[in-house]
DNA sequence: GCCGTTTTCGGCCCGACTGTTTTCAGTCG
């Protein structure tokens, strides 16, 4: 039985939950959570690292003890300390921690005084009016718990970045128009460009916060005010999206923006650095004793702790602080670096626009080239092209290229990778193309080893250039198919194949961690929009954002190259 | 439980809001 990184992370997180209930040392609890995150973020399989004899205690936040526990989990599939804790507490108790307003202390009070062991027990106790009788509780708290249970449940809901963006932009504009508001920025994971956003963290600067807060909580989209004070408020919008608004004076803008952008793990690590220098960082500034040293800009804050500016996309405590100290931060790729798009559809398969419309839209974005990649025949539902139709399209492209000015259409195809690992079109036509973009569109449920071998076999075809949406995930809808990504990346490197960052807002595939893994292995990437309409070409910003989160520089991304150099880079080994 | 350009022991980020409390604990981000 293979132990996945997610399994180990989940065991450590559950251990942390139970330790919280037990009232254990908070720093010990934090150590388990930190280790869980480190393992979850790890691009390689921890199980394979253990088996190869690697020293996991080299990883951040993992010492000898946890390295030993990881090795044990890999060998036995079990975590003894977790097993021990699970015997001490009823199985449903940790779920109560996910109810808003309930933390470890209150959960334990409910458990010990009323024998509440799970959500159902909790509901019954509320209905019976028992909770209000407990010391430290009240009727008000009882109703709050009930309300949280009914409106938010126990599952954290995350929104695709682009969905959050649809709310964030107009809300920020609305806030800007309030009298006295100077600056408005949407910070948090939205600013870090995470693929999904749990809530919106909006920062405003103004001389006096409370009038702004008062206006904010009366916004027509606000369904519920969760909390409201003089400098911050938390509301739930009708859409279910939570918005935290924080108001600070303009002089604290940089410090507050930095604090509110996070990530939490990044902030905690940088604040610890500050402590070592005898400084304190909070949302109002950087302080030495009572003396304020910085806070107007983020750059000032970084400077005080001896660091260069770190881009928001990197602030995940995944090594960026160490890189900043060492002066080895990457120069992240930007949208302006992009010279073309290598994955786009037309009406010939399932796109909405013609060749010439797509070409015009790409030229309007300042691109030098656009690869036309309609589907291949196997994808009948998308009206995929067979050899004959593709040949005809190639002729159309040649004719169009003769007429086009300022942009070149590349002859390509999104070729299905068949279950056997064969490509869906014969070499006789593939060799006519400028490049082949290849992808999996069916049989998602193969075991990891077979799915991996299927793709590697496809890469063995000398005309294979780019592996498109490599994991097949649809954010919030479909899990990635089981895959041994390390083997895929290695195979791509050996064969001179590239991997795609698909910029569709519901794909963003590869994700940030796999981007970094590919980069570290020396595999080049293509950031492609998979546009099915002219407007989709603009999704490039989302793909670039994932690339940036994956530490990619322009030199790692093949479609930052001019056309001639691109053709060279596409040549197989 | 981790970690070390103060430390192998003794620290571990920091503040806002809520509710029940007359000074703070619990929760959250």
CSV table of N, CA, C and O in Angstrom, one decimal, chain A residues 450-526:
chain,number,residue,atom,x,y,z
A,450,UNK,N,0.1,2.8,-14.1
A,450,UNK,CA,-0.3,2.7,-15.5
A,450,UNK,C,-0.6,4.0,-16.2
A,450,UNK,O,-0.2,4.2,-17.3
A,451,UNK,N,-1.2,4.9,-15.4
A,451,UNK,CA,-1.4,6.3,-16.0
A,451,UNK,C,0.0,6.9,-16.4
A,451,UNK,O,0.1,7.5,-17.4
A,452,UNK,N,0.9,6.7,-15.5
A,452,UNK,CA,2.3,7.3,-15.7
A,452,UNK,C,2.9,6.7,-16.9
A,452,UNK,O,3.5,7.4,-17.8
A,453,UNK,N,2.8,5.3,-17.0
A,453,UNK,CA,3.5,4.6,-18.1
A,453,UNK,C,2.8,5.0,-19.4
A,453,UNK,O,3.4,5.1,-20.5
A,454,UNK,N,1.5,5.2,-19.4
A,454,UNK,CA,0.7,5.6,-20.6
A,454,UNK,C,1.3,6.9,-21.1
A,454,UNK,O,1.6,7.1,-22.3
A,455,UNK,N,1.5,7.9,-20.2
A,455,UNK,CA,2.0,9.2,-20.6
A,455,UNK,C,3.5,9.1,-21.1
A,455,UNK,O,3.8,9.7,-22.1
A,456,UNK,N,4.3,8.3,-20.4
A,456,UNK,CA,5.7,8.3,-20.8
A,456,UNK,C,5.8,7.6,-22.1
A,456,UNK,O,6.6,8.0,-23.0
A,457,UNK,N,5.0,6.6,-22.4
A,457,UNK,CA,5.0,5.9,-23.7
A,457,UNK,C,4.6,6.9,-24.8
A,457,UNK,O,5.2,6.9,-25.8
A,458,UNK,N,3.7,7.8,-24.5
A,458,UNK,CA,3.3,8.8,-25.4
A,458,UNK,C,4.5,9.7,-25.7
A,458,UNK,O,4.8,10.1,-26.9
A,459,UNK,N,5.2,10.0,-24.7
A,459,UNK,CA,6.4,10.9,-24.8
A,459,UNK,C,7.5,10.3,-25.7
A,459,UNK,O,8.4,10.9,-26.2
A,460,UNK,N,7.5,8.9,-25.7
A,460,UNK,CA,8.4,8.2,-26.6
A,460,UNK,C,8.3,8.5,-28.0
A,460,UNK,O,9.2,8.4,-28.8
A,461,UNK,N,7.0,9.0,-28.4
A,461,UNK,CA,6.8,9.4,-29.8
A,461,UNK,C,7.7,10.6,-30.1
A,461,UNK,O,7.5,11.6,-29.3
A,462,UNK,N,8.5,10.6,-31.1
A,462,UNK,CA,9.4,11.7,-31.3
A,462,UNK,C,8.7,13.0,-31.7
A,462,UNK,O,9.4,14.1,-31.7
A,463,UNK,N,7.4,13.0,-32.0
A,463,UNK,CA,6.7,14.2,-32.3
A,463,UNK,C,6.0,14.9,-31.2
A,463,UNK,O,5.3,15.9,-31.3
A,464,UNK,N,6.0,14.2,-30.0
A,464,UNK,CA,5.4,14.7,-28.8
A,464,UNK,C,6.2,15.9,-28.3
A,464,UNK,O,7.4,15.8,-28.1
A,465,UNK,N,5.6,17.1,-28.1
A,465,UNK,CA,6.3,18.3,-27.6
A,465,UNK,C,5.9,18.7,-26.2
A,465,UNK,O,6.7,18.9,-25.4
A,466,UNK,N,4.6,18.9,-26.0
A,466,UNK,CA,4.1,19.5,-24.8
A,466,UNK,C,3.1,18.6,-24.2
A,466,UNK,O,2.1,18.3,-24.8
A,467,UNK,N,3.2,18.3,-22.9
A,467,UNK,CA,2.2,17.6,-22.2
A,467,UNK,C,1.2,18.6,-21.6
A,467,UNK,O,1.6,19.4,-20.7
A,468,UNK,N,0.0,18.6,-22.1
A,468,UNK,CA,-1.0,19.6,-21.7
A,468,UNK,C,-1.7,19.2,-20.5
A,468,UNK,O,-1.9,18.0,-20.2
A,469,UNK,N,-2.2,20.2,-19.8
A,469,UNK,CA,-2.9,19.9,-18.5
A,469,UNK,C,-2.5,18.6,-17.9
A,469,UNK,O,-3.4,17.7,-17.8
A,470,UNK,N,-1.3,18.5,-17.3
A,470,UNK,CA,-0.7,17.2,-17.0
A,470,UNK,C,-1.5,16.4,-16.0
A,470,UNK,O,-1.3,15.1,-16.0
A,471,UNK,N,-2.2,17.0,-15.1
A,471,UNK,CA,-2.9,16.1,-14.1
A,471,UNK,C,-4.4,16.0,-14.3
A,471,UNK,O,-5.1,15.3,-13.6
A,472,UNK,N,-4.9,16.8,-15.2
A,472,UNK,CA,-6.3,16.7,-15.5
A,472,UNK,C,-7.3,17.2,-14.5
A,472,UNK,O,-8.5,17.0,-14.6
A,473,UNK,N,-6.8,17.9,-13.5
A,473,UNK,CA,-7.7,18.3,-12.4
A,473,UNK,C,-8.6,19.4,-12.9
A,473,UNK,O,-8.3,20.2,-13.8
A,474,UNK,N,-9.8,19.5,-12.3
A,474,UNK,CA,-10.7,20.6,-12.5
A,474,UNK,C,-11.0,21.1,-11.1
A,474,UNK,O,-11.6,20.4,-10.3
A,475,UNK,N,-10.6,22.3,-10.8
A,475,UNK,CA,-10.6,22.8,-9.4
A,475,UNK,C,-12.0,22.7,-8.8
A,475,UNK,O,-12.9,23.3,-9.4
A,476,UNK,N,-12.1,22.0,-7.7
A,476,UNK,CA,-13.4,21.9,-7.0
A,476,UNK,C,-14.4,21.0,-7.7
A,476,UNK,O,-15.5,20.8,-7.2
A,477,UNK,N,-14.0,20.4,-8.9
A,477,UNK,CA,-14.9,19.5,-9.6
A,477,UNK,C,-14.3,18.1,-9.8
A,477,UNK,O,-15.0,17.1,-9.6
A,478,UNK,N,-13.1,18.1,-10.2
A,478,UNK,CA,-12.5,16.8,-10.4
A,478,UNK,C,-11.1,16.7,-9.9
A,478,UNK,O,-10.3,17.6,-10.2
A,479,UNK,N,-10.8,15.7,-9.2
A,479,UNK,CA,-9.4,15.5,-8.6
A,479,UNK,C,-8.5,15.2,-9.7
A,479,UNK,O,-8.9,14.7,-10.8
A,480,UNK,N,-7.2,15.5,-9.5
A,480,UNK,CA,-6.2,15.1,-10.5
A,480,UNK,C,-6.2,13.6,-10.6
A,480,UNK,O,-6.5,12.9,-9.6
A,481,UNK,N,-5.9,13.1,-11.8
A,481,UNK,CA,-5.8,11.6,-11.9
A,481,UNK,C,-4.5,11.2,-11.2
A,481,UNK,O,-3.6,11.9,-11.1
A,482,UNK,N,-4.5,9.9,-10.8
A,482,UNK,CA,-3.4,9.4,-10.0
A,482,UNK,C,-2.2,9.3,-11.0
A,482,UNK,O,-2.3,8.8,-12.1
A,483,UNK,N,-1.1,9.9,-10.5
A,483,UNK,CA,0.1,10.0,-11.4
A,483,UNK,C,1.4,10.0,-10.6
A,483,UNK,O,1.4,10.5,-9.5
A,484,UNK,N,2.4,9.5,-11.1
A,484,UNK,CA,3.7,9.6,-10.5
A,484,UNK,C,4.5,10.7,-11.1
A,484,UNK,O,5.2,10.5,-12.1
A,485,UNK,N,4.3,11.9,-10.6
A,485,UNK,CA,4.8,13.1,-11.2
A,485,UNK,C,6.3,13.1,-11.4
A,485,UNK,O,6.8,13.6,-12.4
A,486,UNK,N,7.0,12.6,-10.4
A,486,UNK,CA,8.4,12.6,-10.5
A,486,UNK,C,8.9,11.9,-11.7
A,486,UNK,O,9.8,12.3,-12.4
A,487,UNK,N,8.3,10.7,-12.0
A,487,UNK,CA,8.7,9.9,-13.2
A,487,UNK,C,8.3,10.7,-14.4
A,487,UNK,O,9.1,10.7,-15.4
A,488,UNK,N,7.2,11.3,-14.5
A,488,UNK,CA,6.8,12.1,-15.6
A,488,UNK,C,7.8,13.2,-15.9
A,488,UNK,O,8.2,13.4,-17.1
A,489,UNK,N,8.1,13.9,-14.9
A,489,UNK,CA,9.1,15.0,-15.0
A,489,UNK,C,10.4,14.5,-15.5
A,489,UNK,O,11.0,15.1,-16.4
A,490,UNK,N,10.9,13.4,-14.9
A,490,UNK,CA,12.2,12.9,-15.3
A,490,UNK,C,12.1,12.4,-16.8
A,490,UNK,O,13.0,12.7,-17.6
A,491,UNK,N,11.0,11.8,-17.2
A,491,UNK,CA,10.9,11.3,-18.6
A,491,UNK,C,10.9,12.5,-19.5
A,491,UNK,O,11.4,12.5,-20.6
A,492,UNK,N,10.2,13.6,-19.1
A,492,UNK,CA,10.1,14.8,-20.0
A,492,UNK,C,11.5,15.3,-20.2
A,492,UNK,O,11.9,15.7,-21.3
A,493,UNK,N,12.3,15.4,-19.1
A,493,UNK,CA,13.6,15.9,-19.1
A,493,UNK,C,14.5,15.1,-20.1
A,493,UNK,O,15.2,15.6,-20.9
A,494,UNK,N,14.4,13.8,-19.9
A,494,UNK,CA,15.2,12.9,-20.7
A,494,UNK,C,14.9,13.0,-22.2
A,494,UNK,O,15.8,12.8,-23.0
A,495,UNK,N,13.7,13.2,-22.5
A,495,UNK,CA,13.3,13.2,-23.9
A,495,UNK,C,13.2,14.6,-24.6
A,495,UNK,O,12.9,14.7,-25.7
A,496,UNK,N,13.4,15.6,-23.7
A,496,UNK,CA,13.3,17.0,-24.3
A,496,UNK,C,11.8,17.4,-24.5
A,496,UNK,O,11.6,18.2,-25.4
A,497,UNK,N,10.9,16.8,-23.8
A,497,UNK,CA,9.5,17.3,-23.8
A,497,UNK,C,9.3,18.4,-22.9
A,497,UNK,O,10.0,18.6,-21.9
A,498,UNK,N,8.2,19.1,-23.1
A,498,UNK,CA,7.9,20.3,-22.2
A,498,UNK,C,6.6,20.0,-21.5
A,498,UNK,O,5.9,19.1,-21.9
A,499,UNK,N,6.4,20.7,-20.4
A,499,UNK,CA,5.1,20.5,-19.7
A,499,UNK,C,4.4,21.9,-19.7
A,499,UNK,O,5.0,22.9,-19.7
A,500,UNK,N,3.1,21.7,-19.7
A,500,UNK,CA,2.2,22.9,-19.8
A,500,UNK,C,1.7,23.4,-18.4
A,500,UNK,O,1.5,22.6,-17.5
A,501,UNK,N,1.6,24.7,-18.3
A,501,UNK,CA,0.8,25.3,-17.3
A,501,UNK,C,-0.5,25.8,-18.0
A,501,UNK,O,-0.4,26.8,-18.7
A,502,UNK,N,-1.5,25.0,-17.8
A,502,UNK,CA,-2.8,25.4,-18.5
A,502,UNK,C,-3.4,26.5,-17.7
A,502,UNK,O,-3.7,26.3,-16.5
A,503,UNK,N,-3.7,27.6,-18.3
A,503,UNK,CA,-4.1,28.8,-17.6
A,503,UNK,C,-5.6,28.9,-17.5
A,503,UNK,O,-6.1,29.9,-16.9
A,504,UNK,N,-6.4,27.9,-18.0
A,504,UNK,CA,-7.8,28.0,-17.7
A,504,UNK,C,-8.1,28.1,-16.3
A,504,UNK,O,-7.5,27.4,-15.5
A,505,UNK,N,-9.0,29.0,-15.9
A,505,UNK,CA,-9.2,29.3,-14.4
A,505,UNK,C,-9.7,28.1,-13.6
A,505,UNK,O,-9.4,28.0,-12.4
A,506,UNK,N,-10.3,27.1,-14.3
A,506,UNK,CA,-10.7,25.9,-13.5
A,506,UNK,C,-9.7,24.8,-13.6
A,506,UNK,O,-9.9,23.7,-13.0
A,507,UNK,N,-8.6,25.0,-14.4
A,507,UNK,CA,-7.6,24.0,-14.4
A,507,UNK,C,-6.3,24.4,-13.6
A,507,UNK,O,-6.0,23.8,-12.6
A,508,UNK,N,-5.6,25.4,-14.1
A,508,UNK,CA,-4.3,25.9,-13.5
A,508,UNK,C,-3.5,24.6,-13.2
A,508,UNK,O,-3.2,24.3,-12.0
A,509,UNK,N,-3.1,24.0,-14.3
A,509,UNK,CA,-2.5,22.7,-14.2
A,509,UNK,C,-1.4,22.6,-15.2
A,509,UNK,O,-1.7,22.8,-16.4
A,510,UNK,N,-0.2,22.5,-14.8
A,510,UNK,CA,0.4,22.2,-13.5
A,510,UNK,C,0.0,23.3,-12.4
A,510,UNK,O,-0.1,24.4,-12.7
A,511,UNK,N,0.1,22.8,-11.2
A,511,UNK,CA,-0.1,23.8,-10.1
A,511,UNK,C,1.3,24.3,-9.7
A,511,UNK,O,2.3,24.0,-10.2
A,512,UNK,N,1.3,25.2,-8.7
A,512,UNK,CA,2.5,25.9,-8.3
A,512,UNK,C,3.6,24.9,-7.9
A,512,UNK,O,4.8,25.1,-8.3
A,513,UNK,N,3.3,23.9,-7.1
A,513,UNK,CA,4.3,23.0,-6.6
A,513,UNK,C,4.9,22.2,-7.7
A,513,UNK,O,6.1,22.0,-7.7
A,514,UNK,N,4.1,21.7,-8.6
A,514,UNK,CA,4.6,20.9,-9.7
A,514,UNK,C,5.4,21.8,-10.7
A,514,UNK,O,6.4,21.3,-11.3
A,515,UNK,N,5.0,23.0,-10.8
A,515,UNK,CA,5.8,24.0,-11.6
A,515,UNK,C,7.3,24.0,-11.1
A,515,UNK,O,8.2,23.9,-11.9
A,516,UNK,N,7.4,24.1,-9.8
A,516,UNK,CA,8.7,24.3,-9.2
A,516,UNK,C,9.5,23.0,-9.3
A,516,UNK,O,10.7,23.0,-9.5
A,517,UNK,N,8.7,21.9,-9.2
A,517,UNK,CA,9.4,20.6,-9.3
A,517,UNK,C,10.0,20.4,-10.8
A,517,UNK,O,11.1,20.0,-10.9
A,518,UNK,N,9.2,20.8,-11.8
A,518,UNK,CA,9.6,20.7,-13.1
A,518,UNK,C,10.8,21.6,-13.4
A,518,UNK,O,11.8,21.2,-14.0
A,519,UNK,N,10.8,22.8,-12.8
A,519,UNK,CA,11.9,23.8,-13.0
A,519,UNK,C,13.1,23.2,-12.4
A,519,UNK,O,14.2,23.2,-13.0
A,520,UNK,N,13.0,22.7,-11.1
A,520,UNK,CA,14.1,22.1,-10.4
A,520,UNK,C,14.8,21.0,-11.2
A,520,UNK,O,16.0,20.7,-11.1
A,521,UNK,N,13.9,20.2,-12.0
A,521,UNK,CA,14.4,19.1,-12.7
A,521,UNK,C,15.0,19.5,-14.1
A,521,UNK,O,15.5,18.7,-14.8
A,522,UNK,N,14.9,20.8,-14.4
A,522,UNK,CA,15.4,21.3,-15.7
A,522,UNK,C,14.5,21.2,-16.8
A,522,UNK,O,14.9,21.2,-18.0
A,523,UNK,N,13.2,20.9,-16.5
A,523,UNK,CA,12.2,20.8,-17.6
A,523,UNK,C,11.6,22.2,-17.9
A,523,UNK,O,11.3,23.0,-17.0
A,524,UNK,N,11.6,22.5,-19.2
A,524,UNK,CA,11.0,23.8,-19.6
A,524,UNK,C,9.5,23.7,-19.6
A,524,UNK,O,8.9,22.6,-19.8
A,525,UNK,N,8.8,24.8,-19.4
A,525,UNK,CA,7.4,24.8,-19.4
A,525,UNK,C,6.8,25.8,-20.4
A,525,UNK,O,7.5,26.7,-20.9
A,526,UNK,N,5.6,25.5,-20.8
A,526,UNK,CA,4.8,26.4,-21.7
A,526,UNK,C,3.6,26.9,-20.8
A,526,UNK,O,3.0,26.1,-20.2
